[in-house]
Coordinates of N, CA, C and O in Angstrom, one line a residue:
M246 N 0.8 -1.2 0.0 CA 0.0 0.0 0.0 C 0.9 1.2 0.0 O 1.8 1.3 0.8
T247 N 0.6 2.2 -0.9 CA 1.3 3.5 -0.9 C 0.3 4.5 -0.4 O -0.9 4.4 -0.7
I248 N 0.8 5.4 0.4 CA -0.1 6.6 0.9 C 0.4 7.8 0.1 O 1.6 8.1 0.1
R249 N -0.6 8.5 -0.5 CA -0.3 9.7 -1.2 C -0.8 10.9 -0.3 O -2.0 10.9 0.1
H250 N 0.1 11.8 0.0 CA -0.2 12.9 0.9 C -0.3 14.2 0.0 O 0.7 14.5 -0.7
V251 N -1.4 14.8 -0.1 CA -1.6 16.0 -1.0 C -2.0 17.2 -0.1 O -2.9 17.1 0.7
V252 N -1.2 18.3 -0.3 CA -1.5 19.5 0.5 C -1.6 20.7 -0.5 O -0.8 20.8 -1.5
L253 N -2.6 21.5 -0.2 CA -2.7 22.8 -1.0 C -2.7 24.0 0.0 O -3.3 23.9 1.1
W254 N -1.9 25.0 -0.4 CA -1.8 26.2 0.5 C -2.2 27.4 -0.3 O -1.9 27.6 -1.4
K255 N -2.9 28.3 0.4 CA -3.2 29.7 0.0 C -2.2 30.6 0.8 O -2.2 30.5 2.0
L256 N -1.5 31.4 0.1 CA -0.5 32.3 0.8 C -1.2 33.5 1.3 O -2.2 34.0 0.7
A257 N -0.7 34.1 2.4 CA -1.3 35.2 3.0 C -1.0 36.6 2.4 O -1.7 37.6 2.6
A258 N 0.2 36.7 1.7 CA 0.6 38.0 1.2 C -0.4 38.6 0.2 O -1.0 37.9 -0.6
D259 N -0.6 39.9 0.4 CA -1.6 40.6 -0.4 C -1.0 41.0 -1.8 O -1.7 41.0 -2.8
D260 N 0.3 41.3 -1.9 CA 0.8 41.7 -3.1 C 1.5 40.5 -3.9 O 2.0 39.6 -3.3
A261 N 1.3 40.5 -5.2 CA 1.7 39.4 -6.1 C 3.2 39.1 -6.0 O 3.6 38.0 -6.0
Q262 N 4.0 40.2 -5.9 CA 5.5 40.0 -5.9 C 5.9 39.2 -4.7 O 6.7 38.2 -4.8
T263 N 5.4 39.6 -3.5 CA 5.7 38.8 -2.3 C 5.2 37.4 -2.3 O 5.9 36.5 -2.0
R264 N 4.0 37.3 -2.8 CA 3.3 35.9 -2.9 C 4.1 35.0 -3.8 O 4.4 33.9 -3.5
D265 N 4.6 35.6 -4.9 CA 5.3 34.8 -5.9 C 6.7 34.3 -5.3 O 7.1 33.2 -5.5
A266 N 7.3 35.3 -4.6 CA 8.6 34.9 -4.0 C 8.5 33.9 -2.9 O 9.3 32.9 -2.8
Q267 N 7.4 34.0 -2.1 CA 7.2 33.1 -1.0 C 6.8 31.7 -1.6 O 7.2 30.7 -1.1
A268 N 6.0 31.7 -2.6 CA 5.6 30.4 -3.3 C 6.9 29.7 -3.8 O 7.0 28.5 -3.6
A269 N 7.7 30.4 -4.5 CA 8.9 29.8 -5.0 C 9.8 29.3 -3.9 O 10.4 28.2 -4.0
E270 N 9.9 30.0 -2.8 CA 10.8 29.6 -1.7 C 10.2 28.3 -1.0 O 10.9 27.4 -0.7
L271 N 8.9 28.3 -0.9 CA 8.2 27.1 -0.3 C 8.5 25.9 -1.2 O 8.8 24.8 -0.7
V272 N 8.3 26.0 -2.5 CA 8.5 24.9 -3.4 C 10.0 24.4 -3.3 O 10.3 23.2 -3.3
R273 N 10.9 25.4 -3.2 CA 12.3 25.0 -3.1 C 12.6 24.2 -1.8 O 13.2 23.2 -1.8
R274 N 12.0 24.7 -0.7 CA 12.2 24.0 0.6 C 11.5 22.6 0.6 O 12.0 21.7 1.2
L275 N 10.4 22.5 -0.1 CA 9.7 21.2 -0.2 C 10.6 20.2 -1.0 O 10.8 19.1 -0.5
H276 N 11.1 20.6 -2.1 CA 12.0 19.7 -2.9 C 13.2 19.4 -2.1 O 13.8 18.3 -2.3
A277 N 13.7 20.2 -1.2 CA 14.9 20.0 -0.4 C 14.7 18.8 0.6 O 15.7 18.3 1.1
L278 N 13.4 18.4 0.8 CA 13.2 17.3 1.8 C 13.6 16.0 1.2 O 13.8 15.0 1.9
V279 N 13.6 15.9 -0.2 CA 14.0 14.6 -0.8 C 15.4 14.3 -0.5 O 16.3 15.1 -0.6
G280 N 15.6 13.1 -0.1 CA 16.9 12.6 0.3 C 17.3 12.9 1.8 O 18.3 12.5 2.3
V281 N 16.5 13.8 2.4 CA 16.6 14.1 3.8 C 15.7 13.3 4.7 O 16.0 12.8 5.7
V282 N 14.4 13.3 4.2 CA 13.4 12.5 5.0 C 13.3 11.1 4.3 O 12.8 11.0 3.2
P283 N 13.8 10.1 5.0 CA 13.9 8.8 4.4 C 12.6 8.2 3.9 O 12.6 7.4 3.0
S284 N 11.5 8.5 4.5 CA 10.2 7.8 4.1 C 9.6 8.4 2.8 O 8.7 7.8 2.3
I285 N 10.1 9.5 2.3 CA 9.6 10.0 1.0 C 10.1 9.1 -0.1 O 11.3 8.9 -0.3
R286 N 9.1 8.6 -0.9 CA 9.4 7.8 -2.0 C 9.3 8.6 -3.3 O 10.0 8.3 -4.3
A287 N 8.4 9.6 -3.3 CA 8.3 10.5 -4.4 C 7.7 11.8 -3.9 O 6.9 11.8 -3.0
L288 N 8.1 12.9 -4.5 CA 7.6 14.2 -4.1 C 7.5 15.1 -5.3 O 8.5 15.2 -6.1
S289 N 6.4 15.8 -5.4 CA 6.2 16.8 -6.5 C 5.6 18.0 -5.8 O 4.6 17.9 -5.0
A290 N 6.1 19.2 -6.2 CA 5.5 20.4 -5.6 C 5.6 21.5 -6.7 O 6.6 21.5 -7.5
G291 N 4.7 22.4 -6.7 CA 4.7 23.5 -7.7 C 3.8 24.6 -7.3 O 3.0 24.5 -6.5
V292 N 4.1 25.7 -8.0 CA 3.3 26.9 -7.9 C 2.2 26.9 -8.9 O 2.3 26.5 -10.0
N293 N 1.0 27.4 -8.4 CA -0.2 27.4 -9.3 C 0.2 28.2 -10.6 O 0.8 29.2 -10.6
A294 N -0.3 27.6 -11.7 CA 0.0 28.2 -13.0 C -1.3 28.8 -13.7 O -1.1 29.4 -14.7
A295 N -2.4 28.7 -13.1 CA -3.6 29.3 -13.7 C -4.7 29.6 -12.7 O -4.7 29.0 -11.6
Y296 N -5.6 30.5 -13.0 CA -6.8 30.8 -12.2 C -6.4 31.2 -10.7 O -6.9 30.6 -9.8
P297 N -5.5 32.2 -10.6 CA -5.0 32.5 -9.2 C -6.1 32.9 -8.2 O -5.9 32.7 -7.0
D298 N -7.2 33.5 -8.7 CA -8.2 33.9 -7.7 C -9.0 32.8 -7.1 O -9.4 32.9 -5.9
G299 N -9.1 31.7 -7.8 CA -9.9 30.6 -7.3 C -9.0 29.4 -6.8 O -9.5 28.5 -6.1
N300 N -7.8 29.3 -7.3 CA -6.9 28.2 -6.9 C -6.0 28.5 -5.7 O -5.8 29.6 -5.4
S301 N -5.5 27.4 -5.2 CA -4.5 27.5 -4.2 C -3.2 28.0 -4.8 O -3.1 28.0 -6.1
D302 N -2.3 28.5 -4.0 CA -1.0 29.1 -4.6 C 0.1 28.0 -4.8 O 0.9 28.1 -5.7
V303 N 0.1 27.0 -3.9 CA 1.2 26.0 -3.9 C 0.5 24.6 -3.7 O -0.4 24.5 -2.8
A304 N 1.0 23.6 -4.4 CA 0.5 22.2 -4.2 C 1.7 21.3 -3.9 O 2.8 21.5 -4.4
L305 N 1.5 20.3 -3.1 CA 2.5 19.3 -2.7 C 1.8 17.9 -2.9 O 0.7 17.7 -2.4
V306 N 2.6 17.0 -3.5 CA 2.1 15.6 -3.5 C 3.4 14.8 -3.1 O 4.4 14.9 -3.7
V307 N 3.2 14.0 -2.0 CA 4.2 13.1 -1.5 C 3.7 11.7 -1.4 O 2.6 11.5 -0.9
D308 N 4.5 10.8 -1.9 CA 4.2 9.3 -1.7 C 5.1 8.7 -0.7 O 6.3 9.0 -0.7
V309 N 4.5 7.9 0.2 CA 5.2 7.2 1.2 C 4.7 5.7 1.2 O 3.7 5.5 0.6
D310 N 5.4 4.8 1.8 CA 5.1 3.4 1.7 C 3.8 3.1 2.4 O 3.0 2.2 2.0
D311 N 3.6 3.7 3.6 CA 2.4 3.3 4.4 C 2.2 4.4 5.5 O 2.8 5.4 5.4
L312 N 1.2 4.1 6.3 CA 0.9 5.1 7.4 C 2.0 5.4 8.3 O 2.2 6.5 8.7
Q313 N 2.8 4.4 8.6 CA 4.0 4.7 9.4 C 5.0 5.6 8.7 O 5.6 6.5 9.3
G314 N 5.1 5.4 7.4 CA 6.0 6.3 6.6 C 5.5 7.7 6.6 O 6.2 8.7 6.7
L315 N 4.1 7.9 6.6 CA 3.5 9.2 6.7 C 3.8 9.8 8.0 O 4.2 11.0 8.1
E316 N 3.7 9.1 9.1 CA 3.9 9.6 10.4 C 5.4 9.9 10.6 O 5.7 11.0 11.1
D317 N 6.3 9.1 10.0 CA 7.7 9.4 10.1 C 8.0 10.7 9.4 O 8.9 11.5 9.8
Y318 N 7.4 10.9 8.2 CA 7.5 12.2 7.5 C 7.1 13.4 8.3 O 7.7 14.4 8.4
Q319 N 5.9 13.2 8.9 CA 5.3 14.3 9.7 C 6.2 14.8 10.9 O 6.3 16.0 11.1
V320 N 6.8 13.8 11.5 CA 7.6 14.2 12.7 C 9.1 14.4 12.5 O 9.8 14.8 13.4
H321 N 9.5 14.2 11.2 CA 10.9 14.4 10.9 C 11.3 15.8 11.2 O 10.6 16.7 10.8
P322 N 12.5 16.0 11.8 CA 12.9 17.4 12.1 C 13.0 18.4 10.9 O 12.6 19.5 11.0
A323 N 13.4 17.9 9.7 CA 13.4 18.7 8.5 C 12.0 19.2 8.1 O 11.8 20.3 7.7
H324 N 11.0 18.2 8.3 CA 9.6 18.6 8.0 C 9.1 19.6 9.0 O 8.4 20.6 8.7
Q325 N 9.4 19.3 10.3 CA 9.0 20.2 11.3 C 9.5 21.6 11.2 O 8.8 22.6 11.4
E326 N 10.8 21.7 10.7 CA 11.4 23.1 10.5 C 10.6 23.8 9.3 O 10.3 25.0 9.4
L327 N 10.3 23.0 8.3 CA 9.5 23.6 7.2 C 8.1 24.0 7.6 O 7.6 25.1 7.2
V328 N 7.5 23.3 8.5 CA 6.2 23.6 9.0 C 6.2 25.0 9.6 O 5.2 25.8 9.4
G329 N 7.2 25.3 10.4 CA 7.3 26.7 11.0 C 7.3 27.8 9.9 O 6.6 28.8 10.0
F330 N 8.1 27.6 8.8 CA 8.1 28.5 7.7 C 6.7 28.6 7.1 O 6.2 29.7 6.8
V331 N 6.1 27.5 6.8 CA 4.8 27.5 6.1 C 3.8 28.2 7.0 O 3.1 29.1 6.4
R332 N 3.7 28.0 8.2 CA 2.8 28.7 9.1 C 3.0 30.2 9.1 O 2.0 30.9 9.3
S333 N 4.2 30.7 8.8 CA 4.5 32.1 8.8 C 4.0 32.8 7.5 O 3.9 34.0 7.5
I334 N 3.7 32.0 6.5 CA 3.3 32.6 5.2 C 2.0 32.3 4.6 O 1.5 32.8 3.6
V335 N 1.3 31.3 5.2 CA 0.0 30.9 4.7 C -1.2 31.4 5.4 O -1.2 31.7 6.6
S336 N -2.3 31.5 4.6 CA -3.6 31.9 5.2 C -4.6 30.7 5.2 O -5.6 30.7 5.9
G337 N -4.3 29.6 4.5 CA -5.1 28.5 4.4 C -4.4 27.2 4.0 O -3.4 27.3 3.2
R338 N -4.9 26.1 4.4 CA -4.3 24.8 4.1 C -5.4 23.8 4.0 O -6.3 23.7 4.8
M339 N -5.3 22.9 2.9 CA -6.2 21.8 2.8 C -5.3 20.6 2.5 O -4.2 20.7 1.9
A340 N -5.6 19.4 3.0 CA -4.8 18.2 2.8 C -5.7 17.0 2.8 O -6.8 17.0 3.3
V341 N -5.2 16.0 2.1 CA -5.9 14.7 2.1 C -4.8 13.6 1.9 O -3.7 13.9 1.3
D342 N -5.0 12.5 2.6 CA -4.1 11.3 2.5 C -4.9 10.1 2.0 O -5.9 9.8 2.7
F343 N -4.5 9.5 0.9 CA -5.2 8.4 0.4 C -4.3 7.3 -0.1 O -3.1 7.5 -0.4
E344 N -4.9 6.1 -0.2 CA -4.1 4.9 -0.7 C -4.1 4.9 -2.2 O -5.2 5.2 -2.8
V345 N -3.0 4.6 -2.8 CA -2.9 4.4 -4.2 C -2.3 3.1 -4.6 O -1.7 2.4 -3.8

């Protein structure tokens, strides 16, 4: 069983330049988790490319082997450090975890 962890964020910045810079930095930091968090099997992250008024600003898709792998990802120090940054720049978050 593989677990797919999908997260969408809306950034809090009002101006587009700040929002774009923060989105790019978030994506960079997400990709930096690969090879650092052992339970990550695949990771894809990107900045929204269309319909900015209705869509989230950044999306993340992470695959792990199982629920234990998801828990290991969640509590890993590198992920926890990223969580602090994310909380400082977002206004909203949605997530879902499902089997693939």
